[in-house]
Amino acid sequence: MRYVILSDLHGNRQALEAVLAVVPLSAECRLVVLGDLVGYGADPNFVVARVRALDPAAVVRGNHDKVACGLASDEEFTPLARTAIAWTAAALTPENRAYLRGLPAGPLLVSPRLEVCHGSPADEDQYIVDSVDALDALAVARAPVCLFGHTHVAVVFERDHERLHVRLPESDDALVVTLHPDRRYLINPGSVGQPRDGDPRAAFAVLDDEAGRAELRRVAYPVEEAQAAILAAGLPPLLAHRLASGR
Ligand code: ZN
């Protein structure tokens, strides 16, 4: 099976539409969403409704989804995130709020070869930022390939019998990774709606778990339209400005 992997969409309609325009979703290529559909961006209802309509093979909730639908408090959030999530909670339709409330916590096994989570397979809210975090996560992952999000930084951790390799996308080209059957992987596709690795383009991944291949890709989108929507909604201007720098 092939999967299109999206994470941290954050209510960014323009970024989601740009990604969906270049990926070939079908019965043989299903959508997988790693959480944080909402928060920060101006179009939470559009993003939730679009994801629902695409009937994903798997969706796990993110920390922003939990706060937006009232399942968690915002006490861990920065003031900026708190302002945005209050706006988001008020904007959500009852249907979309109910959908977010019903999302499962990760980790979730999609197949014997593939597990997905928002933060880490050990804890849905934990950040995997370095090799120490990655080794801890690989120790508890139940499948040889584990997908995660939450940090908004695209990265591949690959564990062979000797050591851990860290691979970051470095150029305009996609990062293509061959998945060896005797190695274990932690893969973050990056963020669709609010990249934080210095590349403002929407990030996503395409994974073929039978052919053993993962592709971390980027697509440009009309950032200025997403920025205008954020400003028009009365959300903090910083949320608009940061989209241009991908930080
Ligand atoms: Zn996020």
PDB file of C-alpha atoms and ligand atoms in Angstrom:
ATOM      1  CA  MET A   1       0.000   0.000   0.000  1.00  0.00           C
ATOM      2  CA  ARG A   2       1.097   3.555  -0.643  1.00  0.00           C
ATOM      3  CA  TYR A   3       0.321   6.376   1.771  1.00  0.00           C
ATOM      4  CA  VAL A   4       0.384  10.156   1.587  1.00  0.00           C
ATOM      5  CA  ILE A   5       1.507  11.346   5.024  1.00  0.00           C
ATOM      6  CA  LEU A   6       0.373  14.742   6.306  1.00  0.00           C
ATOM      7  CA  SER A   7       1.147  16.244   9.712  1.00  0.00           C
ATOM      8  CA  ASP A   8       0.612  19.567  11.483  1.00  0.00           C
ATOM      9  CA  LEU A   9      -1.798  21.036   8.948  1.00  0.00           C
ATOM     10  CA  HIS A  10      -2.755  23.765  11.441  1.00  0.00           C
ATOM     11  CA  GLY A  11      -5.762  25.176   9.669  1.00  0.00           C
ATOM     12  CA  ASN A  12      -3.759  26.231   6.610  1.00  0.00           C
ATOM     13  CA  ARG A  13      -6.188  25.796   3.733  1.00  0.00           C
ATOM     14  CA  GLN A  14      -3.848  27.065   1.014  1.00  0.00           C
ATOM     15  CA  ALA A  15      -1.029  24.717   2.027  1.00  0.00           C
ATOM     16  CA  LEU A  16      -3.340  21.690   2.215  1.00  0.00           C
ATOM     17  CA  GLU A  17      -4.852  22.400  -1.200  1.00  0.00           C
ATOM     18  CA  ALA A  18      -1.381  22.721  -2.749  1.00  0.00           C
ATOM     19  CA  VAL A  19      -0.327  19.351  -1.336  1.00  0.00           C
ATOM     20  CA  LEU A  20      -3.517  17.594  -2.418  1.00  0.00           C
ATOM     21  CA  ALA A  21      -3.073  19.008  -5.940  1.00  0.00           C
ATOM     22  CA  VAL A  22       0.203  17.099  -6.393  1.00  0.00           C
ATOM     23  CA  VAL A  23      -0.509  13.768  -4.667  1.00  0.00           C
ATOM     24  CA  PRO A  24      -2.337  10.877  -6.339  1.00  0.00           C
ATOM     25  CA  LEU A  25      -4.827   9.727  -3.663  1.00  0.00           C
ATOM     26  CA  SER A  26      -6.707   6.580  -4.678  1.00  0.00           C
ATOM     27  CA  ALA A  27      -7.756   3.189  -3.327  1.00  0.00           C
ATOM     28  CA  GLU A  28      -4.078   2.198  -3.664  1.00  0.00           C
ATOM     29  CA  CYS A  29      -2.704   5.401  -2.170  1.00  0.00           C
ATOM     30  CA  ARG A  30      -4.460   6.390   1.052  1.00  0.00           C
ATOM     31  CA  LEU A  31      -4.151   9.409   3.278  1.00  0.00           C
ATOM     32  CA  VAL A  32      -2.592   9.202   6.764  1.00  0.00           C
ATOM     33  CA  VAL A  33      -2.750  12.241   9.081  1.00  0.00           C
ATOM     34  CA  LEU A  34      -0.452  12.602  12.105  1.00  0.00           C
ATOM     35  CA  GLY A  35      -2.473  15.198  13.990  1.00  0.00           C
ATOM     36  CA  ASP A  36      -2.740  18.943  14.578  1.00  0.00           C
ATOM     37  CA  LEU A  37      -5.333  19.563  11.911  1.00  0.00           C
ATOM     38  CA  VAL A  38      -6.147  22.887  13.586  1.00  0.00           C
ATOM     39  CA  GLY A  39      -4.545  25.698  15.585  1.00  0.00           C
ATOM     40  CA  TYR A  40      -2.609  28.783  14.304  1.00  0.00           C
ATOM     41  CA  GLY A  41      -4.242  28.951  10.848  1.00  0.00           C
ATOM     42  CA  ALA A  42      -7.411  30.705   9.715  1.00  0.00           C
ATOM     43  CA  ASP A  43      -9.302  27.773   8.164  1.00  0.00           C
ATOM     44  CA  PRO A  44      -9.763  25.012  10.753  1.00  0.00           C
ATOM     45  CA  ASN A  45     -13.210  24.055   9.461  1.00  0.00           C
ATOM     46  CA  PHE A  46     -12.018  23.753   5.868  1.00  0.00           C
ATOM     47  CA  VAL A  47      -9.076  21.561   6.873  1.00  0.00           C
ATOM     48  CA  VAL A  48     -11.102  19.252   9.138  1.00  0.00           C
ATOM     49  CA  ALA A  49     -13.894  18.880   6.570  1.00  0.00           C
ATOM     50  CA  ARG A  50     -11.410  18.169   3.756  1.00  0.00           C
ATOM     51  CA  VAL A  51      -9.602  15.512   5.790  1.00  0.00           C
ATOM     52  CA  ARG A  52     -12.927  13.915   6.781  1.00  0.00           C
ATOM     53  CA  ALA A  53     -14.060  13.824   3.151  1.00  0.00           C
ATOM     54  CA  LEU A  54     -10.853  12.102   2.041  1.00  0.00           C
ATOM     55  CA  ASP A  55     -11.591   9.123   4.332  1.00  0.00           C
ATOM     56  CA  PRO A  56      -8.034   8.629   5.630  1.00  0.00           C
ATOM     57  CA  ALA A  57      -6.627   5.175   6.378  1.00  0.00           C
ATOM     58  CA  ALA A  58      -5.570   6.599   9.757  1.00  0.00           C
ATOM     59  CA  VAL A  59      -5.723   9.877  11.684  1.00  0.00           C
ATOM     60  CA  VAL A  60      -4.348  10.475  15.171  1.00  0.00           C
ATOM     61  CA  ARG A  61      -5.065  13.562  17.233  1.00  0.00           C
ATOM     62  CA  GLY A  62      -2.497  16.255  18.008  1.00  0.00           C
ATOM     63  CA  ASN A  63      -2.136  18.440  21.070  1.00  0.00           C
ATOM     64  CA  HIS A  64      -3.819  21.393  19.322  1.00  0.00           C
ATOM     65  CA  ASP A  65      -6.739  19.183  18.278  1.00  0.00           C
ATOM     66  CA  LYS A  66      -7.217  18.102  21.893  1.00  0.00           C
ATOM     67  CA  VAL A  67      -7.290  21.655  23.229  1.00  0.00           C
ATOM     68  CA  ALA A  68      -9.479  22.969  20.389  1.00  0.00           C
ATOM     69  CA  CYS A  69     -12.213  20.418  21.092  1.00  0.00           C
ATOM     70  CA  GLY A  70     -12.056  20.722  24.874  1.00  0.00           C
ATOM     71  CA  LEU A  71     -10.286  17.438  25.702  1.00  0.00           C
ATOM     72  CA  ALA A  72      -7.234  19.154  27.212  1.00  0.00           C
ATOM     73  CA  SER A  73      -6.412  22.497  28.785  1.00  0.00           C
ATOM     74  CA  ASP A  74      -4.119  25.071  27.172  1.00  0.00           C
ATOM     75  CA  GLU A  75      -1.795  25.333  30.190  1.00  0.00           C
ATOM     76  CA  GLU A  76       1.178  23.857  28.271  1.00  0.00           C
ATOM     77  CA  PHE A  77       0.717  26.311  25.388  1.00  0.00           C
ATOM     78  CA  THR A  78       2.685  29.476  24.672  1.00  0.00           C
ATOM     79  CA  PRO A  79       0.636  32.701  24.885  1.00  0.00           C
ATOM     80  CA  LEU A  80       0.614  32.827  21.078  1.00  0.00           C
ATOM     81  CA  ALA A  81      -0.703  29.268  20.736  1.00  0.00           C
ATOM     82  CA  ARG A  82      -3.234  29.951  23.487  1.00  0.00           C
ATOM     83  CA  THR A  83      -4.673  32.987  21.688  1.00  0.00           C
ATOM     84  CA  ALA A  84      -4.918  31.014  18.439  1.00  0.00           C
ATOM     85  CA  ILE A  85      -6.534  27.949  19.997  1.00  0.00           C
ATOM     86  CA  ALA A  86      -9.203  30.056  21.750  1.00  0.00           C
ATOM     87  CA  TRP A  87     -10.084  31.564  18.358  1.00  0.00           C
ATOM     88  CA  THR A  88     -10.072  28.082  16.784  1.00  0.00           C
ATOM     89  CA  ALA A  89     -12.284  26.549  19.477  1.00  0.00           C
ATOM     90  CA  ALA A  90     -14.847  29.316  18.956  1.00  0.00           C
ATOM     91  CA  ALA A  91     -14.714  28.958  15.158  1.00  0.00           C
ATOM     92  CA  LEU A  92     -15.168  25.166  14.930  1.00  0.00           C
ATOM     93  CA  THR A  93     -18.568  23.892  13.803  1.00  0.00           C
ATOM     94  CA  PRO A  94     -20.241  21.309  16.074  1.00  0.00           C
ATOM     95  CA  GLU A  95     -19.589  18.573  13.447  1.00  0.00           C
ATOM     96  CA  ASN A  96     -15.887  19.345  13.155  1.00  0.00           C
ATOM     97  CA  ARG A  97     -15.503  19.691  16.912  1.00  0.00           C
ATOM     98  CA  ALA A  98     -17.135  16.253  17.344  1.00  0.00           C
ATOM     99  CA  TYR A  99     -14.786  14.788  14.710  1.00  0.00           C
ATOM    100  CA  LEU A 100     -11.735  16.085  16.600  1.00  0.00           C
ATOM    101  CA  ARG A 101     -13.121  14.733  19.883  1.00  0.00           C
ATOM    102  CA  GLY A 102     -13.453  11.298  18.300  1.00  0.00           C
ATOM    103  CA  LEU A 103      -9.887  11.086  16.971  1.00  0.00           C
ATOM    104  CA  PRO A 104      -7.791   8.336  18.571  1.00  0.00           C
ATOM    105  CA  ALA A 105      -4.653   9.004  20.563  1.00  0.00           C
ATOM    106  CA  GLY A 106      -1.487   7.663  18.999  1.00  0.00           C
ATOM    107  CA  PRO A 107       0.401   5.468  18.641  1.00  0.00           C
ATOM    108  CA  LEU A 108      -1.743   3.555  16.165  1.00  0.00           C
ATOM    109  CA  LEU A 109      -0.720   0.520  14.125  1.00  0.00           C
ATOM    110  CA  VAL A 110      -1.765   1.033  10.501  1.00  0.00           C
ATOM    111  CA  SER A 111      -0.218  -2.262   9.354  1.00  0.00           C
ATOM    112  CA  PRO A 112       2.338  -4.700  10.777  1.00  0.00           C
ATOM    113  CA  ARG A 113       5.004  -2.595   9.070  1.00  0.00           C
ATOM    114  CA  LEU A 114       3.685   0.867   9.945  1.00  0.00           C
ATOM    115  CA  GLU A 115       2.892   2.720  13.162  1.00  0.00           C
ATOM    116  CA  VAL A 116       1.830   6.370  13.442  1.00  0.00           C
ATOM    117  CA  CYS A 117       1.749   8.918  16.264  1.00  0.00           C
ATOM    118  CA  HIS A 118       1.689  12.685  16.777  1.00  0.00           C
ATOM    119  CA  GLY A 119       4.620  13.215  19.146  1.00  0.00           C
ATOM    120  CA  SER A 120       6.274   9.910  19.987  1.00  0.00           C
ATOM    121  CA  PRO A 121       5.194   6.258  20.207  1.00  0.00           C
ATOM    122  CA  ALA A 122       5.908   6.534  23.951  1.00  0.00           C
ATOM    123  CA  ASP A 123       3.677   9.594  24.512  1.00  0.00           C
ATOM    124  CA  GLU A 124       1.493  11.479  22.047  1.00  0.00           C
ATOM    125  CA  ASP A 125       2.606  14.865  23.438  1.00  0.00           C
ATOM    126  CA  GLN A 126       6.363  14.196  23.601  1.00  0.00           C
ATOM    127  CA  TYR A 127       8.757  15.912  21.166  1.00  0.00           C
ATOM    128  CA  ILE A 128      11.364  13.848  19.304  1.00  0.00           C
ATOM    129  CA  VAL A 129      14.067  16.422  18.585  1.00  0.00           C
ATOM    130  CA  ASP A 130      17.412  14.635  18.817  1.00  0.00           C
ATOM    131  CA  SER A 131      19.090  11.245  18.592  1.00  0.00           C
ATOM    132  CA  VAL A 132      18.547  10.470  22.284  1.00  0.00           C
ATOM    133  CA  ASP A 133      14.794  11.055  21.885  1.00  0.00           C
ATOM    134  CA  ALA A 134      14.822   9.006  18.681  1.00  0.00           C
ATOM    135  CA  LEU A 135      16.530   5.999  20.287  1.00  0.00           C
ATOM    136  CA  ASP A 136      14.023   6.088  23.165  1.00  0.00           C
ATOM    137  CA  ALA A 137      11.160   6.170  20.664  1.00  0.00           C
ATOM    138  CA  LEU A 138      12.599   3.364  18.531  1.00  0.00           C
ATOM    139  CA  ALA A 139      12.852   1.203  21.644  1.00  0.00           C
ATOM    140  CA  VAL A 140       9.083   1.331  22.152  1.00  0.00           C
ATOM    141  CA  ALA A 141       7.885   1.467  18.512  1.00  0.00           C
ATOM    142  CA  ARG A 142       5.961  -1.693  17.572  1.00  0.00           C
ATOM    143  CA  ALA A 143       6.538  -1.547  13.816  1.00  0.00           C
ATOM    144  CA  PRO A 144       9.750  -1.162  11.795  1.00  0.00           C
ATOM    145  CA  VAL A 145       8.524   2.159  10.385  1.00  0.00           C
ATOM    146  CA  CYS A 146       7.071   4.746  12.797  1.00  0.00           C
ATOM    147  CA  LEU A 147       5.792   8.091  11.530  1.00  0.00           C
ATOM    148  CA  PHE A 148       5.632  11.119  13.804  1.00  0.00           C
ATOM    149  CA  GLY A 149       5.064  14.883  13.689  1.00  0.00           C
ATOM    150  CA  HIS A 150       4.712  17.589  16.367  1.00  0.00           C
ATOM    151  CA  THR A 151       8.135  19.266  15.870  1.00  0.00           C
ATOM    152  CA  HIS A 152       7.284  20.654  12.394  1.00  0.00           C
ATOM    153  CA  VAL A 153      10.756  19.597  11.190  1.00  0.00           C
ATOM    154  CA  ALA A 154      11.177  17.002   8.440  1.00  0.00           C
ATOM    155  CA  VAL A 155      13.704  14.327   9.395  1.00  0.00           C
ATOM    156  CA  VAL A 156      14.467  10.627   9.003  1.00  0.00           C
ATOM    157  CA  PHE A 157      16.104   8.590  11.799  1.00  0.00           C
ATOM    158  CA  GLU A 158      17.390   5.241  10.569  1.00  0.00           C
ATOM    159  CA  ARG A 159      18.649   2.583  12.986  1.00  0.00           C
ATOM    160  CA  ASP A 160      20.746  -0.262  11.659  1.00  0.00           C
ATOM    161  CA  HIS A 161      22.465  -2.913  13.782  1.00  0.00           C
ATOM    162  CA  GLU A 162      25.370  -0.577  14.518  1.00  0.00           C
ATOM    163  CA  ARG A 163      24.157   2.980  14.866  1.00  0.00           C
ATOM    164  CA  LEU A 164      21.555   5.678  14.305  1.00  0.00           C
ATOM    165  CA  HIS A 165      21.684   7.733  11.117  1.00  0.00           C
ATOM    166  CA  VAL A 166      19.974  11.130  10.916  1.00  0.00           C
ATOM    167  CA  ARG A 167      18.924  12.417   7.524  1.00  0.00           C
ATOM    168  CA  LEU A 168      17.557  15.884   6.810  1.00  0.00           C
ATOM    169  CA  PRO A 169      16.253  17.161   3.458  1.00  0.00           C
ATOM    170  CA  GLU A 170      18.981  19.480   2.182  1.00  0.00           C
ATOM    171  CA  SER A 171      17.988  20.822  -1.186  1.00  0.00           C
ATOM    172  CA  ASP A 172      15.052  21.568  -3.430  1.00  0.00           C
ATOM    173  CA  ASP A 173      14.852  17.876  -4.292  1.00  0.00           C
ATOM    174  CA  ALA A 174      12.795  15.346  -2.413  1.00  0.00           C
ATOM    175  CA  LEU A 175      14.650  13.264   0.170  1.00  0.00           C
ATOM    176  CA  VAL A 176      14.207   9.690  -1.013  1.00  0.00           C
ATOM    177  CA  VAL A 177      14.868   6.944   1.527  1.00  0.00           C
ATOM    178  CA  THR A 178      15.084   3.231   0.791  1.00  0.00           C
ATOM    179  CA  LEU A 179      13.517   1.333   3.684  1.00  0.00           C
ATOM    180  CA  HIS A 180      15.657  -1.724   4.409  1.00  0.00           C
ATOM    181  CA  PRO A 181      13.693  -4.635   5.873  1.00  0.00           C
ATOM    182  CA  ASP A 182      16.277  -5.231   8.618  1.00  0.00           C
ATOM    183  CA  ARG A 183      16.411  -1.614   9.847  1.00  0.00           C
ATOM    184  CA  ARG A 184      14.044   0.544  11.882  1.00  0.00           C
ATOM    185  CA  TYR A 185      12.827   4.022  10.986  1.00  0.00           C
ATOM    186  CA  LEU A 186      11.335   7.087  12.597  1.00  0.00           C
ATOM    187  CA  ILE A 187      10.115   9.501   9.947  1.00  0.00           C
ATOM    188  CA  ASN A 188       8.736  13.023  10.369  1.00  0.00           C
ATOM    189  CA  PRO A 189       7.250  14.354   7.099  1.00  0.00           C
ATOM    190  CA  GLY A 190       7.462  17.958   8.374  1.00  0.00           C
ATOM    191  CA  SER A 191       4.514  20.316   8.667  1.00  0.00           C
ATOM    192  CA  VAL A 192       1.975  21.031   5.943  1.00  0.00           C
ATOM    193  CA  GLY A 193       0.653  24.238   7.457  1.00  0.00           C
ATOM    194  CA  GLN A 194       3.448  25.753   9.556  1.00  0.00           C
ATOM    195  CA  PRO A 195       6.955  24.514   8.644  1.00  0.00           C
ATOM    196  CA  ARG A 196       9.680  25.426  11.147  1.00  0.00           C
ATOM    197  CA  ASP A 197      12.802  24.209   9.364  1.00  0.00           C
ATOM    198  CA  GLY A 198      13.443  27.391   7.404  1.00  0.00           C
ATOM    199  CA  ASP A 199      11.702  26.229   4.218  1.00  0.00           C
ATOM    200  CA  PRO A 200       8.293  27.906   3.936  1.00  0.00           C
ATOM    201  CA  ARG A 201       6.952  25.356   1.431  1.00  0.00           C
ATOM    202  CA  ALA A 202       4.368  22.827   2.642  1.00  0.00           C
ATOM    203  CA  ALA A 203       6.011  19.550   3.703  1.00  0.00           C
ATOM    204  CA  PHE A 204       4.599  16.035   3.315  1.00  0.00           C
ATOM    205  CA  ALA A 205       5.719  12.477   2.599  1.00  0.00           C
ATOM    206  CA  VAL A 206       4.743   9.612   0.315  1.00  0.00           C
ATOM    207  CA  LEU A 207       5.463   6.150   1.669  1.00  0.00           C
ATOM    208  CA  ASP A 208       5.289   2.784  -0.079  1.00  0.00           C
ATOM    209  CA  ASP A 209       5.578   0.164   2.641  1.00  0.00           C
ATOM    210  CA  GLU A 210       5.658  -2.780   0.226  1.00  0.00           C
ATOM    211  CA  ALA A 211       8.267  -1.347  -2.154  1.00  0.00           C
ATOM    212  CA  GLY A 212      10.184  -0.018   0.888  1.00  0.00           C
ATOM    213  CA  ARG A 213      10.465   3.586  -0.162  1.00  0.00           C
ATOM    214  CA  ALA A 214       9.749   6.919   1.522  1.00  0.00           C
ATOM    215  CA  GLU A 215       9.890  10.321  -0.148  1.00  0.00           C
ATOM    216  CA  LEU A 216       9.944  13.553   1.867  1.00  0.00           C
ATOM    217  CA  ARG A 217       8.659  16.285  -0.419  1.00  0.00           C
ATOM    218  CA  ARG A 218       7.868  20.026  -0.482  1.00  0.00           C
ATOM    219  CA  VAL A 219       5.421  22.046  -2.497  1.00  0.00           C
ATOM    220  CA  ALA A 220       5.152  25.825  -2.777  1.00  0.00           C
ATOM    221  CA  TYR A 221       1.771  27.389  -1.998  1.00  0.00           C
ATOM    222  CA  PRO A 222       0.366  30.945  -1.980  1.00  0.00           C
ATOM    223  CA  VAL A 223       1.718  31.921   1.457  1.00  0.00           C
ATOM    224  CA  GLU A 224       0.372  35.479   1.072  1.00  0.00           C
ATOM    225  CA  GLU A 225      -3.197  34.153   0.819  1.00  0.00           C
ATOM    226  CA  ALA A 226      -2.823  32.159   4.038  1.00  0.00           C
ATOM    227  CA  GLN A 227      -1.283  35.251   5.681  1.00  0.00           C
ATOM    228  CA  ALA A 228      -4.163  37.471   4.541  1.00  0.00           C
ATOM    229  CA  ALA A 229      -6.681  34.994   5.939  1.00  0.00           C
ATOM    230  CA  ILE A 230      -4.906  34.984   9.335  1.00  0.00           C
ATOM    231  CA  LEU A 231      -4.861  38.785   9.489  1.00  0.00           C
ATOM    232  CA  ALA A 232      -8.493  39.052   8.351  1.00  0.00           C
ATOM    233  CA  ALA A 233      -9.521  36.595  11.077  1.00  0.00           C
ATOM    234  CA  GLY A 234      -7.958  38.851  13.721  1.00  0.00           C
ATOM    235  CA  LEU A 235      -5.407  36.193  14.729  1.00  0.00           C
ATOM    236  CA  PRO A 236      -1.984  37.418  15.987  1.00  0.00           C
ATOM    237  CA  PRO A 237       0.000  38.920  13.040  1.00  0.00           C
ATOM    238  CA  LEU A 238       3.111  36.933  14.039  1.00  0.00           C
ATOM    239  CA  LEU A 239       1.273  33.784  12.922  1.00  0.00           C
ATOM    240  CA  ALA A 240       1.023  35.288   9.442  1.00  0.00           C
ATOM    241  CA  HIS A 241       4.582  36.627   9.319  1.00  0.00           C
ATOM    242  CA  ARG A 242       6.276  33.377  10.353  1.00  0.00           C
ATOM    243  CA  LEU A 243       4.764  31.476   7.417  1.00  0.00           C
ATOM    244  CA  ALA A 244       6.967  33.443   5.016  1.00  0.00           C
ATOM    245  CA  SER A 245      10.188  32.357   6.715  1.00  0.00           C
ATOM    246  CA  GLY A 246       9.162  28.829   7.613  1.00  0.00           C
ATOM    247  CA  ARG A 247      10.141  29.421  11.257  1.00  0.00           C
TER     248      ARG A 247
HETATM  249 ZN    ZN B   1       1.775  21.077  15.496  1.00  0.00          ZN
END
